Tab-separated table of C-alpha atoms in Angstrom:
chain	number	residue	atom	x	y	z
A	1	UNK	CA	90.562	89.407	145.349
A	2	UNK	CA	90.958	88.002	141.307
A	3	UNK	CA	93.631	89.823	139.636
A	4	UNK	CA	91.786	91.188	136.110
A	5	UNK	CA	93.496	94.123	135.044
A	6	UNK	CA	97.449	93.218	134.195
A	7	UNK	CA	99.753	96.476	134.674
A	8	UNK	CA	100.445	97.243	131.569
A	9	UNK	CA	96.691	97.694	130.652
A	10	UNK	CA	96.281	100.111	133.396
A	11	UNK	CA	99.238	102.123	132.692
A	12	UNK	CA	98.042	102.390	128.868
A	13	UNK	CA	94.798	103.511	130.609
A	14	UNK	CA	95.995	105.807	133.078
A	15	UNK	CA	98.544	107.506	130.859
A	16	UNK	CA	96.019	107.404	127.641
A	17	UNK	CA	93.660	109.921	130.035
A	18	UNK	CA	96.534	112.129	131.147
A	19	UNK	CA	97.597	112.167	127.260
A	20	UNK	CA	94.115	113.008	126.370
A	21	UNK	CA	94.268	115.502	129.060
A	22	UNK	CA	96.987	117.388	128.301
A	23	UNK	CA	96.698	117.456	124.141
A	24	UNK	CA	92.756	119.023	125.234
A	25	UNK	CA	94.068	121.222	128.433
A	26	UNK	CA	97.002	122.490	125.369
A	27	UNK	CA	94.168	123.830	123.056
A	28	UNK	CA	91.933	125.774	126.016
A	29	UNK	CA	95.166	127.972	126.721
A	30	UNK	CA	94.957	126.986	130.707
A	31	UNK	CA	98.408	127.484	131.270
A	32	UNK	CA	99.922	124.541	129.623
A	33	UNK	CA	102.447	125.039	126.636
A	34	UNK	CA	100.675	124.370	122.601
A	35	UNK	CA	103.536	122.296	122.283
A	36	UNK	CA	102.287	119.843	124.334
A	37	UNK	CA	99.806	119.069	122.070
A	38	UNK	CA	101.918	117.134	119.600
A	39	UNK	CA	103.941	115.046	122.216
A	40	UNK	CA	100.518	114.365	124.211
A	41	UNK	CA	99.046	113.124	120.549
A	42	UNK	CA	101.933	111.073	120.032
A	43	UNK	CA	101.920	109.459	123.436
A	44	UNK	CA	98.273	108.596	123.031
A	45	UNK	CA	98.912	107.359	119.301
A	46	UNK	CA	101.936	105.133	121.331
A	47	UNK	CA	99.085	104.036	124.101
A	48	UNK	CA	96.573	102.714	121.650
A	49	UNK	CA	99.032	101.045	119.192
A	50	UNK	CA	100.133	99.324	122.325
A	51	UNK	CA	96.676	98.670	123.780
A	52	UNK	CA	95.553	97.631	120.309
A	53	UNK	CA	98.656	94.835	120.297
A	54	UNK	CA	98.253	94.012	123.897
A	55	UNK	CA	94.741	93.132	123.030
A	56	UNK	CA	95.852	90.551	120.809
A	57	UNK	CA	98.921	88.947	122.582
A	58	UNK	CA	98.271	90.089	126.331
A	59	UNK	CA	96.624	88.230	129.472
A	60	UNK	CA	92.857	86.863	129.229
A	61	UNK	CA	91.009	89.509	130.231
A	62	UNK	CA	93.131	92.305	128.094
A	63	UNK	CA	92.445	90.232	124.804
A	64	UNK	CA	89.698	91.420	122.762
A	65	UNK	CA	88.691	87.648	121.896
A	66	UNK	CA	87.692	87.345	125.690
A	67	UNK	CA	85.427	90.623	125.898
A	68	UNK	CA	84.027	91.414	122.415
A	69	UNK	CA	80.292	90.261	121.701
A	70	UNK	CA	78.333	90.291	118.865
A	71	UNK	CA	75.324	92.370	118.598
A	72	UNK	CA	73.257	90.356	119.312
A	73	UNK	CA	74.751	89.360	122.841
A	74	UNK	CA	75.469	93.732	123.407
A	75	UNK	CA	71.832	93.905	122.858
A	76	UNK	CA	70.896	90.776	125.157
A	77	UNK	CA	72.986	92.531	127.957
A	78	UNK	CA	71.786	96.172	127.103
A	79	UNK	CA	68.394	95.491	127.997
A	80	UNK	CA	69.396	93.502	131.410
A	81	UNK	CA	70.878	96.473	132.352
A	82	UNK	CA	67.766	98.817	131.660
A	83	UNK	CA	65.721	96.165	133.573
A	84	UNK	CA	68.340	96.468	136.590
A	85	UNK	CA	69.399	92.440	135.944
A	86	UNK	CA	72.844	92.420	134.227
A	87	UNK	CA	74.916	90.371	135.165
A	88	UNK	CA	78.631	90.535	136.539
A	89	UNK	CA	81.260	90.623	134.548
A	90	UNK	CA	84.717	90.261	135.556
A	91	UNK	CA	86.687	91.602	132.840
A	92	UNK	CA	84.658	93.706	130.162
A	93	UNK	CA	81.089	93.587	129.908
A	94	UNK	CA	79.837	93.653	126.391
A	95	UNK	CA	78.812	97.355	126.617
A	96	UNK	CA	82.175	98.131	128.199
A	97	UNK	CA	83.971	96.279	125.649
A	98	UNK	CA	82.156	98.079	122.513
A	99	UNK	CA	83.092	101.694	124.258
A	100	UNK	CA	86.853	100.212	124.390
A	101	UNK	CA	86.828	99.375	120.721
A	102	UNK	CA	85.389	103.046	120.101
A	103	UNK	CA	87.847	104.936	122.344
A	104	UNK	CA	90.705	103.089	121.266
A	105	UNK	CA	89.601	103.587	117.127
A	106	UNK	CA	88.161	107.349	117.638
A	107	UNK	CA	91.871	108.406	119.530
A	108	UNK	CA	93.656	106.416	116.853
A	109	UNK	CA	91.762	108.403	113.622
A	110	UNK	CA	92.822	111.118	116.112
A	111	UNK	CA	95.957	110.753	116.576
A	112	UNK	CA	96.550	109.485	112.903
A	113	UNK	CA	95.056	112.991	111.050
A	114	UNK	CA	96.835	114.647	113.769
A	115	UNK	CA	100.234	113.215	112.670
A	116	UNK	CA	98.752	113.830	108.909
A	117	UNK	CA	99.078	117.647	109.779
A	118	UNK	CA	103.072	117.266	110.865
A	119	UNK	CA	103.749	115.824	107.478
A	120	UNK	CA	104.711	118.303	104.741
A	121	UNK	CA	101.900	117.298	102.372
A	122	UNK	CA	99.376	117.969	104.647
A	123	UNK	CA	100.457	120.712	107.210
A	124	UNK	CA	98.227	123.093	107.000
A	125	UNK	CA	95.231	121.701	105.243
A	126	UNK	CA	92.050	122.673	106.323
A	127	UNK	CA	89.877	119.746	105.850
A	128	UNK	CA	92.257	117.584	108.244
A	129	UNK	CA	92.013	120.594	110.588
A	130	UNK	CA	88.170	120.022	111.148
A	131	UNK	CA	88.316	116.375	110.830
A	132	UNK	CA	91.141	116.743	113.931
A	133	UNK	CA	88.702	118.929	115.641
A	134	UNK	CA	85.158	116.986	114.995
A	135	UNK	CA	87.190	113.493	116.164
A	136	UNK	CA	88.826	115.700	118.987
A	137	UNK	CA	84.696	116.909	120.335
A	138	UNK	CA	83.353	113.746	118.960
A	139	UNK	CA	85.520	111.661	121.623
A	140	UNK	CA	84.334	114.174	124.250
A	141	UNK	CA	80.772	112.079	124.708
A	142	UNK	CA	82.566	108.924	124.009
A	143	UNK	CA	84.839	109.493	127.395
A	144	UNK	CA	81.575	110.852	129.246
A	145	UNK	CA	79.328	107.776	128.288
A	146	UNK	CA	82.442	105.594	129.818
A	147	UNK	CA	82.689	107.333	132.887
A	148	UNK	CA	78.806	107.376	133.338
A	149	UNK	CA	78.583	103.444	132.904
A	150	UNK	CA	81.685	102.492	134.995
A	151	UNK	CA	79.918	104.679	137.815
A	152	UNK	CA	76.448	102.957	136.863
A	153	UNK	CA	78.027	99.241	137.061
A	154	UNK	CA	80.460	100.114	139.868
A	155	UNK	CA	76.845	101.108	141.398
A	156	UNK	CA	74.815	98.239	140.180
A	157	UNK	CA	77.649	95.764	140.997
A	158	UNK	CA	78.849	96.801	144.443
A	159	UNK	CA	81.958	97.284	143.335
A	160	UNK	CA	84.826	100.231	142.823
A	161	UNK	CA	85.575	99.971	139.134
A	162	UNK	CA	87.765	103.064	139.405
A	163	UNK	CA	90.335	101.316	142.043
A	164	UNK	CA	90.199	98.119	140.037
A	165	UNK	CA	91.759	100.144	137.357
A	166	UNK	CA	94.429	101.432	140.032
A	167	UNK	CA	94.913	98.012	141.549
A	168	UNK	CA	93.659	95.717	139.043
A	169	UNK	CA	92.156	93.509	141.492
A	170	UNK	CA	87.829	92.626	141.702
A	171	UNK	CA	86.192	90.935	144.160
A	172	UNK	CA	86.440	87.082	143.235
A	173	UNK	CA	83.508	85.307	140.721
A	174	UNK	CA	80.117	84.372	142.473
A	175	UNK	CA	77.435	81.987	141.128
A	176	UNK	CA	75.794	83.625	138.365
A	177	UNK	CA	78.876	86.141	137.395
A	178	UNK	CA	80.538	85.677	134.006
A	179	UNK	CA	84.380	85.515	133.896
């Protein structure tokens, strides 16, 4: 097995979703306190910043230089996938790499107009209130579309993208696979 995913890009991961889960799970009244909500945001607004640095200074596969495509090279390897031929990747593929840079910048505007609303100026204004919600529903798809294409490539590719995000191990590069 290759080691891809370092630990601390897993634990921002893992503890971004329970974050997410919690500031949401605080809102729907299902048993978990409303002041949750603003230590979840903050520990999300703490992943990302983190994730966001990582991605500059971290390991290979964690740095955005080594997984972000132009559109031109998104598109290229969009339509291999609808024609079943994409190739492997072993750290991001380009589609996996553009719904990183939108999860990480949707939970920071998130996080950021929720912070807005603690500050004195702003606590209780409206308009941040439904820009907080719309970003809060608009990441909603955002996390759906991810799940749907790790479980599409972990399909396509033979391979448990889920446990390399526990273990951060993948099975090594083969002839024709793109590190």
């Amino acid at each position: 097995m290759t080691r891809v995913w370092d630990p601390l890009v897993r634990t921002l991961h893992w503890t971004l979703l329970g974050a997410i889960t919690i500031a949401w799970t605080s809102t729907l009244h299902m048993g978990v306190p409303g002041s949750w909500h603003e230590t979840a945001g903050f520990v999300a607004m703490a992943c990302v910043a983190l994730r966001l640095l990582w991605g500059f200074v971290g390991p290979r596969h964690a740095r955005f230089a080594s997984f972000i495509r132009g559109a031109r090279s998104t598109w290229s390897y969009a339509s291999q996938v609808v024609r079943g031929q994409a190739p492997r990747h072993i750290g991001h593929n380009p589609l996996g790499a553009w719904m990183v840079l939108s999860l990480l910048l949707t939970v920071a505007s998130l996080t950021f107009v929720g912070w807005l609303q603690t500050t004195d100026r702003y606590w209780g204004s409206e308009t941040l209130e439904v820009v907080h919600t719309t970003l809060a529903w608009a990441l909603l798809p955002l996390i759906g579309l991810h799940v749907v294409g790790v479980l599409l490539t972990s399909v396509h590719q033979r391979e448990n993208l889920v446990h390399s995000m526990i273990h951060g191990r993948k099975r090594p590069p083969a002839e024709g696979d793109i590190d």
